[in-house]
Coordinates of C-alpha atoms and ligand atoms in Angstrom, one line a residue:
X1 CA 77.4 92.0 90.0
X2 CA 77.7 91.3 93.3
X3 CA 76.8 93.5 96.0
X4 CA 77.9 93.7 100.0
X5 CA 74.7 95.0 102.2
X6 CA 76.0 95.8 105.9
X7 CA 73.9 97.4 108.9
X8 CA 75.5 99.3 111.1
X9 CA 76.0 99.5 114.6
X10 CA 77.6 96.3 115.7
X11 CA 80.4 96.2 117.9
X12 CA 83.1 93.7 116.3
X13 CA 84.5 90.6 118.7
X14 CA 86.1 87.8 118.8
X15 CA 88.8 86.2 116.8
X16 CA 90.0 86.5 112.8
X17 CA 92.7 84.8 110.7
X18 CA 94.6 86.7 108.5
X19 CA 95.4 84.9 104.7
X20 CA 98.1 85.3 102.9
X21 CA 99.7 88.9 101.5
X22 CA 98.2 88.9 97.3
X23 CA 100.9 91.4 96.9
X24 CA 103.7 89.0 98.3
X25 CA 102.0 86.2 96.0
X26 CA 102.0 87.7 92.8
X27 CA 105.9 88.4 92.4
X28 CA 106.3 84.9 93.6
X29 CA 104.1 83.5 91.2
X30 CA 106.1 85.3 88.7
X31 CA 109.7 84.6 89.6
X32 CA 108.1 80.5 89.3
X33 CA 109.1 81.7 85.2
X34 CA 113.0 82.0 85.9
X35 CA 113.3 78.5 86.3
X36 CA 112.4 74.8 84.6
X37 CA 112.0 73.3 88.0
X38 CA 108.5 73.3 89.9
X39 CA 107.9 76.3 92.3
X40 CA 105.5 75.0 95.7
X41 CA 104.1 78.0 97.0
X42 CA 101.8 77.6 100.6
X43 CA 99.4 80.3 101.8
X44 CA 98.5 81.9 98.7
X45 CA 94.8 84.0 99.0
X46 CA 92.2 82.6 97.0
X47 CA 91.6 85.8 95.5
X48 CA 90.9 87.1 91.7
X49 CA 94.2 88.4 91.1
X50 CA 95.7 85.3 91.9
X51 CA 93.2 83.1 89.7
X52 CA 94.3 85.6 86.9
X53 CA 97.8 85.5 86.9
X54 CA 97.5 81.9 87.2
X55 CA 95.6 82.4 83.5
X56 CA 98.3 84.8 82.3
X57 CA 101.2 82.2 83.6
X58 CA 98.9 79.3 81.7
X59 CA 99.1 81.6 78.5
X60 CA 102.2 81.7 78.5
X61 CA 102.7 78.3 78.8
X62 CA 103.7 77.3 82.3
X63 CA 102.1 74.1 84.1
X64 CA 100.2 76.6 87.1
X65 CA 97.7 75.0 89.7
X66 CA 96.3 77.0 92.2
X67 CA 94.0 75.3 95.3
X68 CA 92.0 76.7 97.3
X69 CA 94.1 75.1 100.5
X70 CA 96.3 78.1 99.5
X71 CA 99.0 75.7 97.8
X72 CA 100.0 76.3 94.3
X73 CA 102.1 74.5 92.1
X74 CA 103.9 76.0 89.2
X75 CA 106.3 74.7 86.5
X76 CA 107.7 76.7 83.7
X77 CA 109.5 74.2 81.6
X78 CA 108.8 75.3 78.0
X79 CA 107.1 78.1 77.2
X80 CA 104.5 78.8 73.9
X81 CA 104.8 82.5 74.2
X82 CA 106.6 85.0 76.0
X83 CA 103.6 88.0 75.8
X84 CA 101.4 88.6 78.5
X85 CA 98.1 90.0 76.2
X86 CA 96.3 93.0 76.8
X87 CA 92.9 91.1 77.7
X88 CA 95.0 89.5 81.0
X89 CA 97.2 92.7 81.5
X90 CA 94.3 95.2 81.7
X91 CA 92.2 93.6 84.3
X92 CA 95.2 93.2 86.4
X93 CA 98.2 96.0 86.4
X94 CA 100.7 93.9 88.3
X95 CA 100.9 91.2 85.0
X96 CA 103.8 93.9 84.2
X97 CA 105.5 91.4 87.0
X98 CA 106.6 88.6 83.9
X99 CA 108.6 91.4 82.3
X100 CA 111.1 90.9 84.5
X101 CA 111.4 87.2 84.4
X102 CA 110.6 86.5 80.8
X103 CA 114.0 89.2 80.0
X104 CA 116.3 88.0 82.6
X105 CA 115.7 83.4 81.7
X106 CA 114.4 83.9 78.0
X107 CA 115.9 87.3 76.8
X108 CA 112.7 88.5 75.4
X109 CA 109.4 89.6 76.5
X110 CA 105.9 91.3 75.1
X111 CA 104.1 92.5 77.8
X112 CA 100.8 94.8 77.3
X113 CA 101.7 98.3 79.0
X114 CA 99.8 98.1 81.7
X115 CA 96.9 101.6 81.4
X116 CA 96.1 103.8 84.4
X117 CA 93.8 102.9 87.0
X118 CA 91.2 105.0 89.3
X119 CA 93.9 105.8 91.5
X120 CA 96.3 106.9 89.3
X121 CA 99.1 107.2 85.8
X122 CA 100.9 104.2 87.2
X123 CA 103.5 104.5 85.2
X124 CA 106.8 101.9 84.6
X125 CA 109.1 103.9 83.0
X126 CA 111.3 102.8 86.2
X127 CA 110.9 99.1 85.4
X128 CA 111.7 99.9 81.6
X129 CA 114.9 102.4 82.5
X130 CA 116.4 99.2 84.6
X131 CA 115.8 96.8 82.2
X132 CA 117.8 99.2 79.7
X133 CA 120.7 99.5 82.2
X134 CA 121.1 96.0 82.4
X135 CA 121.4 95.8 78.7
X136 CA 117.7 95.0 77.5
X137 CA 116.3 97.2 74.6
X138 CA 112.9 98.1 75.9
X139 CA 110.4 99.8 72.8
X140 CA 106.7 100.4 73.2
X141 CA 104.5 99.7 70.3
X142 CA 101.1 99.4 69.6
X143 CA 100.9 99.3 73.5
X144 CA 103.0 97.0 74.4
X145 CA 106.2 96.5 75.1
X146 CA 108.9 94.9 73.6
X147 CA 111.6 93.9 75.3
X148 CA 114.7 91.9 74.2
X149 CA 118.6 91.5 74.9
X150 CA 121.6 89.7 73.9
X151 CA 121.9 88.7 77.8
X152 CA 121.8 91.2 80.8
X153 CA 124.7 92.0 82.5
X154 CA 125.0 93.9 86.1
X155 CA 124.6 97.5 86.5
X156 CA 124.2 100.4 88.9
X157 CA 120.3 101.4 88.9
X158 CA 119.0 104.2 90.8
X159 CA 114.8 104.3 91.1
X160 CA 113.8 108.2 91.6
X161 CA 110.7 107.2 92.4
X162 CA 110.5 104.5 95.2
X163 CA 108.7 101.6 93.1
X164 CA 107.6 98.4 94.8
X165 CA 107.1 96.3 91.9
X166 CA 109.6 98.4 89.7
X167 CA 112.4 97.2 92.8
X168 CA 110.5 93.5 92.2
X169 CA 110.6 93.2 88.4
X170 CA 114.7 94.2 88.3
X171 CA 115.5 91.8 91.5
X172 CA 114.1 89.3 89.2
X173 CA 115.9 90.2 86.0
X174 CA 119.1 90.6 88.3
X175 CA 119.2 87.1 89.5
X176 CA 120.4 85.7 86.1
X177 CA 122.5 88.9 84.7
X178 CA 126.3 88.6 83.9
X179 CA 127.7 90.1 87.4
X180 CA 126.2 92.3 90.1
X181 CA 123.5 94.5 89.9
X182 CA 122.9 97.3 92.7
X183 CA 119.1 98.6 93.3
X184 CA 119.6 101.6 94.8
X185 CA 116.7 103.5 96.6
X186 CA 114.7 100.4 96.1
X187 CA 111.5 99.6 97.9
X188 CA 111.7 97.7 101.5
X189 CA 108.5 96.9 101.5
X190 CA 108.0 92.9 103.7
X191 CA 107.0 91.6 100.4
X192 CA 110.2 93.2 98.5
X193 CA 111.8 91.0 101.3
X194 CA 109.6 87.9 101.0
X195 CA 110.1 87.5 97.2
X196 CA 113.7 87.7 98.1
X197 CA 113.7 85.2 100.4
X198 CA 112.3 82.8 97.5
X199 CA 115.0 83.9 95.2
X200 CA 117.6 82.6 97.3
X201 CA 115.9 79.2 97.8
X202 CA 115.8 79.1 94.3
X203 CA 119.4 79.6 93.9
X204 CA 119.9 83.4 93.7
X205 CA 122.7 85.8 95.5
X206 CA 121.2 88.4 96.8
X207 CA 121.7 91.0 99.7
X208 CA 120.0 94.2 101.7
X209 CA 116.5 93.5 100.3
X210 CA 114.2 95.6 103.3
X211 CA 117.0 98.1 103.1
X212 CA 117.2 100.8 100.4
X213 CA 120.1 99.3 98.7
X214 CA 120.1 95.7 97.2
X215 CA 122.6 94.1 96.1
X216 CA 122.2 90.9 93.4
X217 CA 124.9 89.0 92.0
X218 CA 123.4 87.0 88.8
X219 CA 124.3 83.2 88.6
X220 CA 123.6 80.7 86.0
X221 CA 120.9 79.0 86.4
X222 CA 118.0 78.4 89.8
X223 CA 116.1 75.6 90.7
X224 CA 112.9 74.6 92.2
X225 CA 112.4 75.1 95.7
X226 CA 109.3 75.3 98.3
X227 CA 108.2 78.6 99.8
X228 CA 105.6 80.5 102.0
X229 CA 104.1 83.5 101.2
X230 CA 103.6 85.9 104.4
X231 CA 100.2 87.0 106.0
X232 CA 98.5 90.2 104.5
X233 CA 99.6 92.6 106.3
X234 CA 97.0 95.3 104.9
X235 CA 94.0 92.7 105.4
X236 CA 95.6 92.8 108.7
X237 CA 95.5 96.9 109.3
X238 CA 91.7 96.6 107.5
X239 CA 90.3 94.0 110.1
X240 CA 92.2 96.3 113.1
X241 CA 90.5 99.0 111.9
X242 CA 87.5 97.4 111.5
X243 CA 87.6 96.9 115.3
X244 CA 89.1 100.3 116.4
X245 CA 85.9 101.7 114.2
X246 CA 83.1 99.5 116.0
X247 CA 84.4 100.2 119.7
X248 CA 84.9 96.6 119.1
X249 CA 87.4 93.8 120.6
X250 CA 89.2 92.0 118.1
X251 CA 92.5 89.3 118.0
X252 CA 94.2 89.7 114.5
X253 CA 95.7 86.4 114.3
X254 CA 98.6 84.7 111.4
X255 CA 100.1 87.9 111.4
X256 CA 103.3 89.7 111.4
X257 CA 102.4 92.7 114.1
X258 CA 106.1 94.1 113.3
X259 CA 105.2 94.8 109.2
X260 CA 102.6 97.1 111.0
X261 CA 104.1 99.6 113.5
X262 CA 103.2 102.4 111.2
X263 CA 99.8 101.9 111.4
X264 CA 99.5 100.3 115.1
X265 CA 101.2 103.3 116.3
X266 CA 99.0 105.9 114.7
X267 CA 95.7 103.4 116.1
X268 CA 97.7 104.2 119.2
X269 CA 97.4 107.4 118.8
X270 CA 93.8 107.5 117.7
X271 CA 92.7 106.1 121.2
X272 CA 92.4 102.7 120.2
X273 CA 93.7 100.1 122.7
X274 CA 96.5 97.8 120.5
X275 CA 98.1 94.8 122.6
X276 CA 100.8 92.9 120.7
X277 CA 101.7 89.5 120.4
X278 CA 104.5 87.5 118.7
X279 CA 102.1 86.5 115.4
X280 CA 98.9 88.5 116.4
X281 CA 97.8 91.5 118.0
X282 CA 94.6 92.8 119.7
X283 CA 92.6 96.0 119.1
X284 CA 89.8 97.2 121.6
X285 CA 88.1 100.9 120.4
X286 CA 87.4 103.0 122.9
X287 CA 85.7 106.5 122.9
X288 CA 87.0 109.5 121.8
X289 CA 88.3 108.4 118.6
X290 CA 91.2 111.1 118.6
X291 CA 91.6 112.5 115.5
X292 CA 95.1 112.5 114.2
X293 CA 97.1 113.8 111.0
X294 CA 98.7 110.9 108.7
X295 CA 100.4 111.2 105.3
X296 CA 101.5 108.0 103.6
X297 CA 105.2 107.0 102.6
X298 CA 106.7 103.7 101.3
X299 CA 107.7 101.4 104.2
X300 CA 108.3 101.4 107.0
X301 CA 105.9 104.5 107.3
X302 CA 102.1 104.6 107.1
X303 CA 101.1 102.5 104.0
X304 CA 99.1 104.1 100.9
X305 CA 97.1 100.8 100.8
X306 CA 95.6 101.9 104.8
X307 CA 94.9 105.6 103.5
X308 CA 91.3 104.8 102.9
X309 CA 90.6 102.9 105.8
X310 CA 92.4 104.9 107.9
X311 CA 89.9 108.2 106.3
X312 CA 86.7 105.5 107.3
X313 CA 88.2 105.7 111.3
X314 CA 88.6 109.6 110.7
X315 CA 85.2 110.6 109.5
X316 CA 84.2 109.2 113.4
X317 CA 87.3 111.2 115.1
X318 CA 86.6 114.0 117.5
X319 CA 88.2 116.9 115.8
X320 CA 89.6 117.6 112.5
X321 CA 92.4 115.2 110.7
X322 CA 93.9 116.1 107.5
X323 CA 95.0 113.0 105.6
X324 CA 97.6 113.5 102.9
X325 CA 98.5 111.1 100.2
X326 CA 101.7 111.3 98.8
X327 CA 102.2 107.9 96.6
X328 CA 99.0 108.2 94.1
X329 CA 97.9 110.8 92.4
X330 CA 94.1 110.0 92.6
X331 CA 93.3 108.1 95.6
X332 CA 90.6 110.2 97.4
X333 CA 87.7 108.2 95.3
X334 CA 86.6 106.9 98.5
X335 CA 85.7 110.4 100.0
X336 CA 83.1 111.1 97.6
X337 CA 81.4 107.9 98.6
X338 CA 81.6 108.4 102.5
X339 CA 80.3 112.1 101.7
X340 CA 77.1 110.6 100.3
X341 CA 77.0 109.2 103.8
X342 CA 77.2 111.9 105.8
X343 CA 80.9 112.2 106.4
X344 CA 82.3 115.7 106.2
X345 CA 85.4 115.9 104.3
X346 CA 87.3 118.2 101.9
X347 CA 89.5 117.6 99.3
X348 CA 92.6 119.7 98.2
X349 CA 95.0 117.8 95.9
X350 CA 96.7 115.7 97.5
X351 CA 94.9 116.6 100.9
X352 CA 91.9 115.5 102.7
X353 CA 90.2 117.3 105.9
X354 CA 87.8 114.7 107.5
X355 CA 85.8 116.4 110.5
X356 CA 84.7 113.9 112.7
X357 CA 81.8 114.1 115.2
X358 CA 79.1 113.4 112.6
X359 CA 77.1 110.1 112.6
X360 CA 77.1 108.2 109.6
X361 CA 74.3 107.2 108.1
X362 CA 74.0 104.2 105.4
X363 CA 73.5 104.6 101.5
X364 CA 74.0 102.9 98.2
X365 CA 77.7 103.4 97.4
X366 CA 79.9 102.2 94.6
X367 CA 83.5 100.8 95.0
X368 CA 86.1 102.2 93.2
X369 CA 89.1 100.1 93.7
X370 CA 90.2 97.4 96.2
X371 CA 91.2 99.6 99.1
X372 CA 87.9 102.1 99.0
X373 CA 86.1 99.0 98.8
X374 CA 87.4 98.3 102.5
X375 CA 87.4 101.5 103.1
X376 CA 83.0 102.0 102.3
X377 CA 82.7 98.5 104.5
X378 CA 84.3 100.2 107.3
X379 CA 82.3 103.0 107.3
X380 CA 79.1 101.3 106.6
X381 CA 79.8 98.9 109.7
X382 CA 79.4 102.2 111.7
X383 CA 76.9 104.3 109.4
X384 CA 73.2 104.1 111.0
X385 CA 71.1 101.9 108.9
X386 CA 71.7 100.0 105.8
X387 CA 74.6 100.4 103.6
X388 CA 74.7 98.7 100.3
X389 CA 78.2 98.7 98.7
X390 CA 77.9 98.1 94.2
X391 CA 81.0 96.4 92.0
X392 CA 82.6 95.0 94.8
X393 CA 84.7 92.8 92.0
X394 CA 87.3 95.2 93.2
X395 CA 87.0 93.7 96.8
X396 CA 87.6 90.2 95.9
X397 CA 90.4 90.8 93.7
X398 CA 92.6 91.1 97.0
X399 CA 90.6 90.1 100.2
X400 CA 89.4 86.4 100.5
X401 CA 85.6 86.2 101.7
X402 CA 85.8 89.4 104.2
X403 CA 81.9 89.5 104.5
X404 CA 82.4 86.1 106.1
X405 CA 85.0 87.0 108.3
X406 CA 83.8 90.3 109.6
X407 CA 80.2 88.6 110.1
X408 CA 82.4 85.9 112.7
X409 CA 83.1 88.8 114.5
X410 CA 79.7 89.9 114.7
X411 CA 79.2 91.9 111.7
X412 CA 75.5 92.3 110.6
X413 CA 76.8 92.2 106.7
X414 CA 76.1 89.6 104.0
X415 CA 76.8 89.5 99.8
X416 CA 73.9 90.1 97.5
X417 CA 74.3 88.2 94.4
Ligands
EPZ501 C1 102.4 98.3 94.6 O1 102.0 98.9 93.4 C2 101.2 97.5 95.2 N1 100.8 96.5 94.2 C3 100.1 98.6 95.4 O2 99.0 97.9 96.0 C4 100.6 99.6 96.4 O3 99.6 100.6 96.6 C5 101.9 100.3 95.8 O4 102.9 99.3 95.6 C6 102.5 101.3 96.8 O5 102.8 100.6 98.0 C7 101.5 95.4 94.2 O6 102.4 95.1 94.9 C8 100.9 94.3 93.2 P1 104.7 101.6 92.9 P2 103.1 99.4 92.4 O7 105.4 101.2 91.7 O8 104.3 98.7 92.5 C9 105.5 105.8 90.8 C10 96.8 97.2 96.2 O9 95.9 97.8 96.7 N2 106.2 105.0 89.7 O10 105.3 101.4 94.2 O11 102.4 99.5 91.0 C11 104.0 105.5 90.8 O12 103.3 106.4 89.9 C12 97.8 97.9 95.2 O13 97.1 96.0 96.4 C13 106.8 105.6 88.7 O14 106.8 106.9 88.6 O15 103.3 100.9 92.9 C14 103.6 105.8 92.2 O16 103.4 107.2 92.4 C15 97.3 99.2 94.8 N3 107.4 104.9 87.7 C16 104.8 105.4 93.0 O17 105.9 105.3 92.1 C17 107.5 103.5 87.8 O18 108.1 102.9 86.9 C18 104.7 104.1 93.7 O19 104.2 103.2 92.8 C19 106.8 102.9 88.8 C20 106.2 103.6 89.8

């Protein structure tokens, strides 16, 4: 079990370049199954998730090559099964991502149900109800799900819930259903957009993905094609952070500045400096850290993936900010860590009051789930003394080699094997 040891106190500088969005990659590395031709995908993170989709895509029996150059090659010809097994499925929720694909090119599909996690019920009831709309009979038993149809054809399907990969799975399905399909209150997430922007190089009709509605009209058959994945943008919102945080200077650089007005506004607003470029922006911290209210909604509005980080910034605010989390159920694990060092913060459902003005000081912590794991690195890069940050697994499943990046900029951190 690795560990992350940091000690505190540094002021970040310099520059960092941001890798490719894991959450943009793994729908694309999925929708590689609606077609026999080969998919090339560029800037894909070297990350866990990644390397375990490309096991679950291998299981299945697609040709799937991942480098480390961020180039991946995949080819899903003939397939040997069309399940995605509970061992993959339960390290890694978003397998539920093949359900789509498998229904909408093979008709069939026997996908584990993905469980809950530390942040929450996840449920997919929304991914199963569209499936059903489009014609697919969708029964769970012995915990999985088994999906099958006599072809999918178009329909009308309106998400209660706003659902990124629920809007994901059904774009997929759409792409190869008898006639048009309308997503309605669907996710606009950038990687919503980005995997449809690889749909229609592979062929597909599709219109008003990054809007609430989209519109898919299913064809025959798509091809190969070649596409880029786009830069993280929460590995983005971490590093500025990171800098805000430190009273630091930092460039964020390979990114898309505009997927983050949300969050660059509301650094704004916390005092931080934020100059913005065309594919980076800058982040100088200054004193006071202002502390300022924030409650998360799907995109375009403050992300539930910055949540933790932004509660890191807040424990060193000058007043009082109350955090409120609308999107998970559970996603306050974090707090309890920062508490142990020294932050003051109070939890009321789906509330959190961080008072600022407190030093932190540094502790053994343990990581909960990929975001608090930022989130505790953050505050130890502030906290007086050593922190030492236990199962951070759940870092690398979605952020390539931060420790190194963050010590470029000055970090005094290193990885404990
Ligand atoms: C995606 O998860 C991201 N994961 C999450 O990032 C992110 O936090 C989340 O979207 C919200 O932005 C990937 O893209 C792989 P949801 P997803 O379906 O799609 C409810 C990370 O850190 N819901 O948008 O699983 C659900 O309970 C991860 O990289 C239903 O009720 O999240 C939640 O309250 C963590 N029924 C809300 O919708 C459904 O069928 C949003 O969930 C589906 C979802």
């Amino acid at each position: 079990m690795d560990k992350i040891r940091i000690t505190g106190g540094k002021p970040l500088a310099g520059r960092v370049e941001i890798s490719g969005a894991k959450n943009a990659a793994l729908p694309a590395m999925a929708a590689s199954l609606l077609t026999a031709d080969a998919i090339q995908l560029e800037n894909i993170p070297y990350v866990r998730d990644i390397l375990t989709t490309r096991a679950l895509l291998q299981e299945i029996g697609a040709d799937a090559e991942v480098r480390q150059d961020g180039t991946a090659t995949i080819k899903a010809a003939e397939l040997r099964s069309h399940e995605a097994p509970y061992e993959l499925v339960k390290t890694m929720r978003a397998s539920i991502l093949v359900l789509g694909p498998l229904v909408g090119r093979f008709r069939k599909a026997r996908v584990s149900l993905p469980g809950g996690c530390a942040i929450g019920a996840r449920p997919v009831n929304l991914h199963l109800m569209g499936l059903e709309r489009m014609g697919a009979r969708c029964d769970v038993v012995h915990g999985y799900i088994e999906a099958y149809t006599e072809g999918l054809h178009g329909a009308y399907i309106l998400m209660e819930t706003v659902t990124v990969t629920g809007t994901e799975n059904l774009m997929m399905a759409a792409t190869l259903a008898d006639g048009e399909t309308v997503l309605d209150n669907a996710a606009c997430e950038p990687e919503v957009t980005n995997l449809a922007d690889l749909l229609r190089s592979m062929g597909a009709q599709i219109e008003g993905d990054g809007t609430r509605t989209i519109r898919i009209r299913g064809v025959r058959r798509l091809r190969g094609c070649r596409h880029r994945i786009i830069p993280d943008r929460i590995e983005a919102g971490t590093f500025a952070i990171a800098s805000a945080i430190t009273r630091g200077d930092v460039e964020i650089c390979n990114c898309e500045p505009r997927q983050l007005t949300s969050v660059l506004t509301q650094l704004n607003q916390t005092g931080a400096e934020v100059v913005i470029g065309s594919k980076s922006f800058r982040v100088r911290g200054r004193n006071p850290i202002i502390s300022k209210n924030v409650t998360t909604y799907p995109y375009p509005a403050f992300p539930t993936d910055m949540q933790a980080q932004y509660m890191a910034l807040m424990t060193q605010g000058d007043g009082s900010a109350v955090i409120t989390e609308t999107i998970f159920e559970n996603r306050f694990l974090h707090a309890q860590e920062m508490i142990r060092m020294g932050a003051d913060i109070t939890i009321d459902g789906r509330q959190a009051v961080v008072r600022g003005g407190r030093p932190l000081t540094g502790a053994r912590v343990l990581a909960s789930d990929l975001r608090a794991s930022a989130s505790l690195i953050l505050a130890g890069l502030v906290a007086r003394g050593e922190t030492l940050i236990d199962r951070v697994y759940h870092l690398d499943r979605g952020y390539y080699r931060i420790e190194e990046k963050l010590a470029l900029l000055g970090a005094d951190i290193e990885r404990v094997k």
